[in-house]
mmCIF file of N, CA and C in Angstrom:
data_model
loop_
_atom_site.group_PDB
_atom_site.id
_atom_site.type_symbol
_atom_site.label_atom_id
_atom_site.label_comp_id
_atom_site.label_asym_id
_atom_site.label_seq_id
_atom_site.Cartn_x
_atom_site.Cartn_y
_atom_site.Cartn_z
ATOM 1 N N MET A 1 -7.555 21.737 6.692
ATOM 2 C CA MET A 1 -7.182 20.371 6.475
ATOM 3 C C MET A 1 -8.429 19.497 6.533
ATOM 4 N N LYS A 2 -8.476 18.498 5.670
ATOM 5 C CA LYS A 2 -9.609 17.584 5.592
ATOM 6 C C LYS A 2 -9.091 16.152 5.646
ATOM 7 N N LEU A 3 -9.655 15.346 6.540
ATOM 8 C CA LEU A 3 -9.320 13.927 6.567
ATOM 9 C C LEU A 3 -9.952 13.284 5.338
ATOM 10 N N ALA A 4 -9.126 12.752 4.451
ATOM 11 C CA ALA A 4 -9.614 12.215 3.183
ATOM 12 C C ALA A 4 -10.141 10.795 3.315
ATOM 13 N N SER A 5 -9.431 9.956 4.085
ATOM 14 C CA SER A 5 -9.850 8.565 4.220
ATOM 15 C C SER A 5 -9.053 7.893 5.324
ATOM 16 N N ILE A 6 -9.506 6.718 5.668
ATOM 17 C CA ILE A 6 -8.745 5.800 6.503
ATOM 18 C C ILE A 6 -8.325 4.666 5.585
ATOM 19 N N ARG A 7 -7.031 4.366 5.531
ATOM 20 C CA ARG A 7 -6.555 3.298 4.653
ATOM 21 C C ARG A 7 -6.099 2.115 5.490
ATOM 22 N N LEU A 8 -6.625 0.955 5.165
ATOM 23 C CA LEU A 8 -6.224 -0.282 5.811
ATOM 24 C C LEU A 8 -5.382 -1.091 4.828
ATOM 25 N N VAL A 9 -4.288 -1.626 5.327
ATOM 26 C CA VAL A 9 -3.388 -2.426 4.504
ATOM 27 C C VAL A 9 -3.674 -3.893 4.785
ATOM 28 N N THR A 10 -3.756 -4.683 3.738
ATOM 29 C CA THR A 10 -4.122 -6.089 3.874
ATOM 30 C C THR A 10 -3.335 -6.972 2.915
ATOM 31 N N ASP A 11 -3.178 -8.216 3.284
ATOM 32 C CA ASP A 11 -2.586 -9.190 2.375
ATOM 33 C C ASP A 11 -3.657 -9.982 1.633
ATOM 34 N N ASP A 12 -4.936 -9.681 1.891
ATOM 35 C CA ASP A 12 -6.045 -10.333 1.183
ATOM 36 C C ASP A 12 -7.069 -9.263 0.793
ATOM 37 N N LEU A 13 -6.720 -8.492 -0.224
ATOM 38 C CA LEU A 13 -7.566 -7.383 -0.659
ATOM 39 C C LEU A 13 -8.971 -7.834 -1.061
ATOM 40 N N PRO A 14 -9.139 -8.921 -1.813
ATOM 41 C CA PRO A 14 -10.509 -9.326 -2.170
ATOM 42 C C PRO A 14 -11.383 -9.638 -0.939
ATOM 43 N N ALA A 15 -10.833 -10.320 0.044
ATOM 44 C CA ALA A 15 -11.614 -10.675 1.236
ATOM 45 C C ALA A 15 -11.970 -9.437 2.050
ATOM 46 N N LEU A 16 -11.013 -8.529 2.246
ATOM 47 C CA LEU A 16 -11.297 -7.342 3.045
ATOM 48 C C LEU A 16 -12.255 -6.408 2.305
ATOM 49 N N THR A 17 -12.117 -6.334 0.992
ATOM 50 C CA THR A 17 -13.038 -5.518 0.200
ATOM 51 C C THR A 17 -14.458 -6.073 0.295
ATOM 52 N N ALA A 18 -14.614 -7.368 0.175
ATOM 53 C CA ALA A 18 -15.939 -7.990 0.290
ATOM 54 C C ALA A 18 -16.528 -7.750 1.682
ATOM 55 N N PHE A 19 -15.703 -7.854 2.725
ATOM 56 C CA PHE A 19 -16.175 -7.643 4.093
ATOM 57 C C PHE A 19 -16.695 -6.216 4.268
ATOM 58 N N TYR A 20 -15.898 -5.218 3.882
ATOM 59 C CA TYR A 20 -16.313 -3.823 4.073
ATOM 60 C C TYR A 20 -17.456 -3.433 3.135
ATOM 61 N N SER A 21 -17.540 -4.058 1.987
ATOM 62 C CA SER A 21 -18.670 -3.824 1.104
ATOM 63 C C SER A 21 -19.959 -4.305 1.770
ATOM 64 N N ALA A 22 -19.921 -5.487 2.372
ATOM 65 C CA ALA A 22 -21.089 -6.008 3.088
ATOM 66 C C ALA A 22 -21.391 -5.168 4.323
ATOM 67 N N LEU A 23 -20.363 -4.775 5.059
ATOM 68 C CA LEU A 23 -20.557 -3.973 6.270
ATOM 69 C C LEU A 23 -21.242 -2.649 5.957
ATOM 70 N N THR A 24 -20.754 -1.960 4.946
ATOM 71 C CA THR A 24 -21.226 -0.610 4.649
ATOM 72 C C THR A 24 -22.371 -0.557 3.637
ATOM 73 N N ASN A 25 -22.723 -1.708 3.061
ATOM 74 C CA ASN A 25 -23.758 -1.740 2.012
ATOM 75 C C ASN A 25 -23.395 -0.837 0.848
ATOM 76 N N THR A 26 -22.120 -0.809 0.484
ATOM 77 C CA THR A 26 -21.670 -0.006 -0.646
ATOM 78 C C THR A 26 -20.864 -0.876 -1.599
ATOM 79 N N GLU A 27 -20.829 -0.475 -2.840
ATOM 80 C CA GLU A 27 -20.022 -1.164 -3.838
ATOM 81 C C GLU A 27 -18.615 -0.572 -3.834
ATOM 82 N N PRO A 28 -17.594 -1.414 -3.911
ATOM 83 C CA PRO A 28 -16.231 -0.886 -3.950
ATOM 84 C C PRO A 28 -15.952 -0.141 -5.258
ATOM 85 N N VAL A 29 -15.088 0.855 -5.140
ATOM 86 C CA VAL A 29 -14.627 1.635 -6.281
ATOM 87 C C VAL A 29 -13.139 1.362 -6.414
ATOM 88 N N THR A 30 -12.668 1.174 -7.645
ATOM 89 C CA THR A 30 -11.237 0.970 -7.882
ATOM 90 C C THR A 30 -10.736 2.074 -8.814
ATOM 91 N N PRO A 31 -10.451 3.255 -8.250
ATOM 92 C CA PRO A 31 -10.097 4.410 -9.089
ATOM 93 C C PRO A 31 -8.787 4.255 -9.859
ATOM 94 N N PHE A 32 -7.930 3.356 -9.428
ATOM 95 C CA PHE A 32 -6.637 3.181 -10.096
ATOM 96 C C PHE A 32 -6.562 1.845 -10.812
ATOM 97 N N GLY A 33 -7.701 1.212 -11.025
ATOM 98 C CA GLY A 33 -7.748 -0.101 -11.644
ATOM 99 C C GLY A 33 -7.740 -1.187 -10.576
ATOM 100 N N PRO A 34 -8.194 -2.369 -10.933
ATOM 101 C CA PRO A 34 -8.283 -3.452 -9.948
ATOM 102 C C PRO A 34 -6.908 -3.991 -9.567
ATOM 103 N N GLY A 35 -6.857 -4.607 -8.397
ATOM 104 C CA GLY A 35 -5.634 -5.305 -8.009
ATOM 105 C C GLY A 35 -4.993 -4.857 -6.729
ATOM 106 N N ASP A 36 -4.637 -3.571 -6.615
ATOM 107 C CA ASP A 36 -3.870 -3.104 -5.463
ATOM 108 C C ASP A 36 -4.650 -2.230 -4.490
ATOM 109 N N TYR A 37 -5.835 -1.736 -4.891
ATOM 110 C CA TYR A 37 -6.470 -0.687 -4.102
ATOM 111 C C TYR A 37 -7.969 -0.672 -4.367
ATOM 112 N N ALA A 38 -8.741 -0.406 -3.310
ATOM 113 C CA ALA A 38 -10.193 -0.239 -3.449
ATOM 114 C C ALA A 38 -10.661 0.785 -2.426
ATOM 115 N N GLU A 39 -11.781 1.431 -2.726
ATOM 116 C CA GLU A 39 -12.384 2.383 -1.803
ATOM 117 C C GLU A 39 -13.848 2.044 -1.607
ATOM 118 N N LEU A 40 -14.336 2.322 -0.384
ATOM 119 C CA LEU A 40 -15.755 2.226 -0.083
ATOM 120 C C LEU A 40 -16.183 3.593 0.406
ATOM 121 N N HIS A 41 -17.091 4.213 -0.334
ATOM 122 C CA HIS A 41 -17.542 5.565 -0.036
ATOM 123 C C HIS A 41 -18.811 5.482 0.812
ATOM 124 N N THR A 42 -18.711 5.972 2.043
ATOM 125 C CA THR A 42 -19.861 6.010 2.935
ATOM 126 C C THR A 42 -20.250 7.467 3.152
ATOM 127 N N ALA A 43 -21.341 7.686 3.830
ATOM 128 C CA ALA A 43 -21.761 9.051 4.122
ATOM 129 C C ALA A 43 -20.717 9.716 5.015
ATOM 130 N N GLY A 44 -19.955 10.629 4.469
ATOM 131 C CA GLY A 44 -18.994 11.389 5.252
ATOM 132 C C GLY A 44 -17.605 10.802 5.379
ATOM 133 N N SER A 45 -17.356 9.640 4.780
ATOM 134 C CA SER A 45 -16.007 9.068 4.917
ATOM 135 C C SER A 45 -15.698 8.114 3.773
ATOM 136 N N ILE A 46 -14.420 7.805 3.648
ATOM 137 C CA ILE A 46 -13.959 6.812 2.685
ATOM 138 C C ILE A 46 -13.090 5.812 3.434
ATOM 139 N N ILE A 47 -13.378 4.544 3.224
ATOM 140 C CA ILE A 47 -12.501 3.484 3.713
ATOM 141 C C ILE A 47 -11.689 3.034 2.515
ATOM 142 N N ALA A 48 -10.399 3.238 2.578
ATOM 143 C CA ALA A 48 -9.501 2.832 1.510
ATOM 144 C C ALA A 48 -8.816 1.536 1.932
ATOM 145 N N LEU A 49 -8.687 0.617 0.995
ATOM 146 C CA LEU A 49 -8.043 -0.667 1.255
ATOM 147 C C LEU A 49 -6.902 -0.835 0.265
ATOM 148 N N ALA A 50 -5.736 -1.179 0.770
ATOM 149 C CA ALA A 50 -4.566 -1.325 -0.092
ATOM 150 C C ALA A 50 -3.888 -2.659 0.150
ATOM 151 N N ALA A 51 -3.438 -3.270 -0.916
ATOM 152 C CA ALA A 51 -2.683 -4.518 -0.811
ATOM 153 C C ALA A 51 -1.325 -4.243 -0.187
ATOM 154 N N GLY A 52 -0.872 -5.149 0.661
ATOM 155 C CA GLY A 52 0.435 -5.007 1.287
ATOM 156 C C GLY A 52 1.545 -4.851 0.268
ATOM 157 N N ALA A 53 1.443 -5.557 -0.849
ATOM 158 C CA ALA A 53 2.462 -5.449 -1.903
ATOM 159 C C ALA A 53 2.520 -4.030 -2.463
ATOM 160 N N ALA A 54 1.380 -3.370 -2.568
ATOM 161 C CA ALA A 54 1.364 -1.995 -3.078
ATOM 162 C C ALA A 54 2.043 -1.052 -2.096
ATOM 163 N N VAL A 55 1.836 -1.266 -0.807
ATOM 164 C CA VAL A 55 2.486 -0.417 0.198
ATOM 165 C C VAL A 55 3.998 -0.621 0.160
ATOM 166 N N LYS A 56 4.416 -1.833 -0.041
ATOM 167 C CA LYS A 56 5.864 -2.088 -0.189
ATOM 168 C C LYS A 56 6.407 -1.376 -1.416
ATOM 169 N N ARG A 57 5.664 -1.443 -2.510
ATOM 170 C CA ARG A 57 6.106 -0.875 -3.782
ATOM 171 C C ARG A 57 6.066 0.646 -3.797
ATOM 172 N N TYR A 58 5.000 1.249 -3.262
ATOM 173 C CA TYR A 58 4.801 2.692 -3.403
ATOM 174 C C TYR A 58 5.059 3.504 -2.135
ATOM 175 N N ASN A 59 5.075 2.864 -0.982
ATOM 176 C CA ASN A 59 5.194 3.595 0.286
ATOM 177 C C ASN A 59 6.343 3.089 1.149
ATOM 178 N N ASN A 60 7.365 2.551 0.537
ATOM 179 C CA ASN A 60 8.552 2.083 1.256
ATOM 180 C C ASN A 60 8.225 1.100 2.378
ATOM 181 N N GLY A 61 7.156 0.299 2.199
ATOM 182 C CA GLY A 61 6.800 -0.695 3.211
ATOM 183 C C GLY A 61 6.447 -0.085 4.558
ATOM 184 N N ALA A 62 5.913 1.128 4.559
ATOM 185 C CA ALA A 62 5.683 1.880 5.798
ATOM 186 C C ALA A 62 4.593 1.300 6.691
ATOM 187 N N ALA A 63 3.725 0.447 6.155
ATOM 188 C CA ALA A 63 2.652 -0.146 6.955
ATOM 189 C C ALA A 63 2.673 -1.658 6.800
ATOM 190 N N GLU A 64 2.239 -2.325 7.842
ATOM 191 C CA GLU A 64 2.227 -3.789 7.855
ATOM 192 C C GLU A 64 0.787 -4.278 7.914
ATOM 193 N N ALA A 65 0.443 -5.202 7.058
ATOM 194 C CA ALA A 65 -0.918 -5.728 7.007
ATOM 195 C C ALA A 65 -1.281 -6.448 8.298
ATOM 196 N N ALA A 66 -2.522 -6.278 8.720
ATOM 197 C CA ALA A 66 -3.110 -6.999 9.857
ATOM 198 C C ALA A 66 -2.322 -6.840 11.152
ATOM 199 N N ALA A 67 -1.706 -5.678 11.368
ATOM 200 C CA ALA A 67 -0.880 -5.479 12.567
ATOM 201 C C ALA A 67 -1.451 -4.424 13.513
ATOM 202 N N ASN A 68 -2.637 -3.892 13.231
ATOM 203 C CA ASN A 68 -3.208 -2.824 14.050
ATOM 204 C C ASN A 68 -3.778 -3.380 15.352
ATOM 205 N N ARG A 69 -3.410 -2.779 16.463
ATOM 206 C CA ARG A 69 -3.985 -3.135 17.758
ATOM 207 C C ARG A 69 -4.311 -1.891 18.571
ATOM 208 N N SER A 70 -4.409 -0.726 17.905
ATOM 209 C CA SER A 70 -4.638 0.500 18.669
ATOM 210 C C SER A 70 -5.792 1.358 18.155
ATOM 211 N N ALA A 71 -6.254 1.152 16.953
ATOM 212 C CA ALA A 71 -7.310 1.995 16.399
ATOM 213 C C ALA A 71 -8.646 1.248 16.406
ATOM 214 N N ILE A 72 -9.732 2.013 16.519
ATOM 215 C CA ILE A 72 -11.076 1.457 16.423
ATOM 216 C C ILE A 72 -11.808 2.232 15.332
ATOM 217 N N LEU A 73 -12.306 1.534 14.328
ATOM 218 C CA LEU A 73 -13.123 2.169 13.295
ATOM 219 C C LEU A 73 -14.547 2.208 13.825
ATOM 220 N N GLU A 74 -15.152 3.401 13.846
ATOM 221 C CA GLU A 74 -16.478 3.545 14.427
ATOM 222 C C GLU A 74 -17.482 4.000 13.377
ATOM 223 N N PHE A 75 -18.641 3.353 13.401
ATOM 224 C CA PHE A 75 -19.721 3.659 12.478
ATOM 225 C C PHE A 75 -20.988 3.905 13.282
ATOM 226 N N GLU A 76 -21.642 5.027 13.029
ATOM 227 C CA GLU A 76 -22.934 5.287 13.655
ATOM 228 C C GLU A 76 -24.020 4.654 12.786
ATOM 229 N N VAL A 77 -24.906 3.898 13.408
ATOM 230 C CA VAL A 77 -25.986 3.207 12.701
ATOM 231 C C VAL A 77 -27.312 3.528 13.374
ATOM 232 N N GLY A 78 -28.390 3.250 12.700
ATOM 233 C CA GLY A 78 -29.697 3.513 13.263
ATOM 234 C C GLY A 78 -30.116 2.506 14.317
ATOM 235 N N ASP A 79 -29.743 1.232 14.136
ATOM 236 C CA ASP A 79 -30.193 0.171 15.029
ATOM 237 C C ASP A 79 -29.089 -0.878 15.158
ATOM 238 N N VAL A 80 -28.385 -0.860 16.264
ATOM 239 C CA VAL A 80 -27.262 -1.782 16.489
ATOM 240 C C VAL A 80 -27.731 -3.229 16.444
ATOM 241 N N ASP A 81 -28.865 -3.527 17.053
ATOM 242 C CA ASP A 81 -29.341 -4.907 17.097
ATOM 243 C C ASP A 81 -29.698 -5.427 15.702
ATOM 244 N N ALA A 82 -30.287 -4.582 14.882
ATOM 245 C CA ALA A 82 -30.594 -4.975 13.508
ATOM 246 C C ALA A 82 -29.301 -5.229 12.728
ATOM 247 N N GLU A 83 -28.286 -4.398 12.954
ATOM 248 C CA GLU A 83 -26.989 -4.604 12.288
ATOM 249 C C GLU A 83 -26.337 -5.903 12.756
ATOM 250 N N ARG A 84 -26.485 -6.218 14.027
ATOM 251 C CA ARG A 84 -25.938 -7.490 14.547
ATOM 252 C C ARG A 84 -26.549 -8.665 13.793
ATOM 253 N N ALA A 85 -27.854 -8.634 13.619
ATOM 254 C CA ALA A 85 -28.531 -9.704 12.888
ATOM 255 C C ALA A 85 -28.094 -9.733 11.423
ATOM 256 N N ARG A 86 -27.994 -8.560 10.799
ATOM 257 C CA ARG A 86 -27.618 -8.487 9.385
ATOM 258 C C ARG A 86 -26.207 -8.994 9.136
ATOM 259 N N LEU A 87 -25.303 -8.741 10.073
ATOM 260 C CA LEU A 87 -23.888 -9.088 9.880
ATOM 261 C C LEU A 87 -23.507 -10.452 10.448
ATOM 262 N N SER A 88 -24.464 -11.200 10.942
ATOM 263 C CA SER A 88 -24.145 -12.458 11.615
ATOM 264 C C SER A 88 -23.379 -13.441 10.734
ATOM 265 N N GLU A 89 -23.580 -13.406 9.434
ATOM 266 C CA GLU A 89 -22.870 -14.317 8.521
ATOM 267 C C GLU A 89 -21.478 -13.805 8.138
ATOM 268 N N GLN A 90 -21.286 -12.481 8.104
ATOM 269 C CA GLN A 90 -20.008 -11.916 7.667
ATOM 270 C C GLN A 90 -18.975 -11.857 8.785
ATOM 271 N N VAL A 91 -19.418 -11.571 9.999
ATOM 272 C CA VAL A 91 -18.488 -11.389 11.116
ATOM 273 C C VAL A 91 -18.242 -12.733 11.799
ATOM 274 N N THR A 92 -16.976 -13.029 12.021
ATOM 275 C CA THR A 92 -16.629 -14.273 12.709
ATOM 276 C C THR A 92 -15.972 -14.029 14.063
ATOM 277 N N ASP A 93 -15.591 -12.788 14.348
ATOM 278 C CA ASP A 93 -14.895 -12.477 15.599
ATOM 279 C C ASP A 93 -15.649 -11.370 16.342
ATOM 280 N N TRP A 94 -16.641 -11.777 17.146
ATOM 281 C CA TRP A 94 -17.420 -10.830 17.945
ATOM 282 C C TRP A 94 -16.680 -10.561 19.238
ATOM 283 N N VAL A 95 -16.474 -9.301 19.571
ATOM 284 C CA VAL A 95 -15.760 -8.902 20.784
ATOM 285 C C VAL A 95 -16.741 -8.524 21.883
ATOM 286 N N GLN A 96 -17.796 -7.807 21.520
ATOM 287 C CA GLN A 96 -18.817 -7.395 22.484
ATOM 288 C C GLN A 96 -20.166 -7.383 21.784
ATOM 289 N N GLU A 97 -21.082 -8.143 22.307
ATOM 290 C CA GLU A 97 -22.444 -8.162 21.772
ATOM 291 C C GLU A 97 -23.095 -6.793 22.023
ATOM 292 N N PRO A 98 -24.204 -6.487 21.347
ATOM 293 C CA PRO A 98 -24.870 -5.205 21.571
ATOM 294 C C PRO A 98 -25.135 -4.960 23.054
ATOM 295 N N THR A 99 -24.667 -3.803 23.500
ATOM 296 C CA THR A 99 -24.723 -3.430 24.911
ATOM 297 C C THR A 99 -25.107 -1.963 25.014
ATOM 298 N N THR A 100 -25.981 -1.639 25.955
ATOM 299 C CA THR A 100 -26.282 -0.236 26.225
ATOM 300 C C THR A 100 -25.252 0.282 27.217
ATOM 301 N N GLN A 101 -24.491 1.286 26.792
ATOM 302 C CA GLN A 101 -23.431 1.855 27.604
ATOM 303 C C GLN A 101 -24.017 2.780 28.674
ATOM 304 N N PRO A 102 -23.269 3.072 29.748
ATOM 305 C CA PRO A 102 -23.777 3.951 30.811
ATOM 306 C C PRO A 102 -24.196 5.335 30.315
ATOM 307 N N TRP A 103 -23.627 5.810 29.204
ATOM 308 C CA TRP A 103 -23.968 7.133 28.674
ATOM 309 C C TRP A 103 -25.152 7.072 27.712
ATOM 310 N N GLY A 104 -25.768 5.886 27.560
ATOM 311 C CA GLY A 104 -26.986 5.752 26.785
ATOM 312 C C GLY A 104 -26.817 5.242 25.362
ATOM 313 N N TYR A 105 -25.611 5.234 24.826
ATOM 314 C CA TYR A 105 -25.395 4.710 23.476
ATOM 315 C C TYR A 105 -25.471 3.186 23.511
ATOM 316 N N ARG A 106 -25.947 2.615 22.427
ATOM 317 C CA ARG A 106 -25.925 1.163 22.265
ATOM 318 C C ARG A 106 -24.806 0.855 21.289
ATOM 319 N N SER A 107 -23.963 -0.110 21.620
ATOM 320 C CA SER A 107 -22.822 -0.399 20.748
ATOM 321 C C SER A 107 -22.472 -1.873 20.768
ATOM 322 N N MET A 108 -21.702 -2.272 19.758
ATOM 323 C CA MET A 108 -21.133 -3.617 19.705
ATOM 324 C C MET A 108 -19.766 -3.528 19.050
ATOM 325 N N LEU A 109 -18.913 -4.463 19.396
ATOM 326 C CA LEU A 109 -17.551 -4.501 18.876
ATOM 327 C C LEU A 109 -17.288 -5.837 18.192
ATOM 328 N N PHE A 110 -16.566 -5.771 17.083
ATOM 329 C CA PHE A 110 -16.145 -6.987 16.389
ATOM 330 C C PHE A 110 -14.895 -6.670 15.578
ATOM 331 N N ARG A 111 -14.266 -7.701 15.052
ATOM 332 C CA ARG A 111 -13.043 -7.533 14.259
ATOM 333 C C ARG A 111 -13.301 -7.892 12.805
ATOM 334 N N ASP A 112 -12.636 -7.168 11.910
ATOM 335 C CA ASP A 112 -12.692 -7.519 10.494
ATOM 336 C C ASP A 112 -11.771 -8.717 10.252
ATOM 337 N N PRO A 113 -11.716 -9.255 9.036
ATOM 338 C CA PRO A 113 -10.880 -10.434 8.785
ATOM 339 C C PRO A 113 -9.397 -10.247 9.094
ATOM 340 N N ASP A 114 -8.904 -9.000 9.113
ATOM 341 C CA ASP A 114 -7.499 -8.740 9.442
ATOM 342 C C ASP A 114 -7.294 -8.402 10.916
ATOM 343 N N GLY A 115 -8.361 -8.417 11.705
ATOM 344 C CA GLY A 115 -8.239 -8.160 13.136
ATOM 345 C C GLY A 115 -8.452 -6.719 13.557
ATOM 346 N N ASN A 116 -8.768 -5.822 12.612
ATOM 347 C CA ASN A 116 -9.046 -4.427 12.959
ATOM 348 C C ASN A 116 -10.355 -4.361 13.746
ATOM 349 N N LEU A 117 -10.359 -3.589 14.823
ATOM 350 C CA LEU A 117 -11.523 -3.488 15.691
ATOM 351 C C LEU A 117 -12.534 -2.487 15.136
ATOM 352 N N ILE A 118 -13.803 -2.886 15.142
ATOM 353 C CA ILE A 118 -14.886 -2.059 14.626
ATOM 354 C C ILE A 118 -15.938 -1.898 15.716
ATOM 355 N N ASN A 119 -16.427 -0.677 15.881
ATOM 356 C CA ASN A 119 -17.505 -0.374 16.810
ATOM 357 C C ASN A 119 -18.679 0.152 16.004
ATOM 358 N N LEU A 120 -19.837 -0.505 16.110
ATOM 359 C CA LEU A 120 -21.067 0.042 15.578
ATOM 360 C C LEU A 120 -21.863 0.539 16.761
ATOM 361 N N TYR A 121 -22.368 1.769 16.662
ATOM 362 C CA TYR A 121 -23.107 2.333 17.792
ATOM 363 C C TYR A 121 -24.292 3.141 17.299
ATOM 364 N N SER A 122 -25.257 3.330 18.186
ATOM 365 C CA SER A 122 -26.363 4.246 17.935
ATOM 366 C C SER A 122 -26.531 5.119 19.167
ATOM 367 N N ALA A 123 -26.874 6.375 18.911
ATOM 368 C CA ALA A 123 -27.003 7.343 20.007
ATOM 369 C C ALA A 123 -28.266 7.106 20.814
ATOM 370 N N GLY A 124 -29.233 6.476 20.251
ATOM 371 C CA GLY A 124 -30.466 6.165 20.966
ATOM 372 C C GLY A 124 -31.021 4.855 20.455
ATOM 373 N N HIS A 125 -31.754 4.170 21.271
ATOM 374 C CA HIS A 125 -32.305 2.891 20.800
ATOM 375 C C HIS A 125 -33.758 2.734 21.143
#
């Protein structure tokens, strides 16, 4: 079994796509045409974004946009502090500024425009 992607459901696909494009420094791909779905291909993973209307139409409304309060999307980066500076204009909801954890990793937490929690970390600094 292979984890293919993480899909986030949103009621503002253009805004969430722009946010994750800036976060990951990747261009969005729309394999099924524009409008309902976009993907961001990163090293080793895919972030899929789907419009809430598409989930209602194709997935029996099984997911609700902007309702996640239990998952954390984690990205390993080379320099957490440099990423903090780079993302200062895109991120509006900072949860934890760059902090060196007791186990030696440096990390920071923030929320995307829909409130999904994101952790950027580096194993060494």
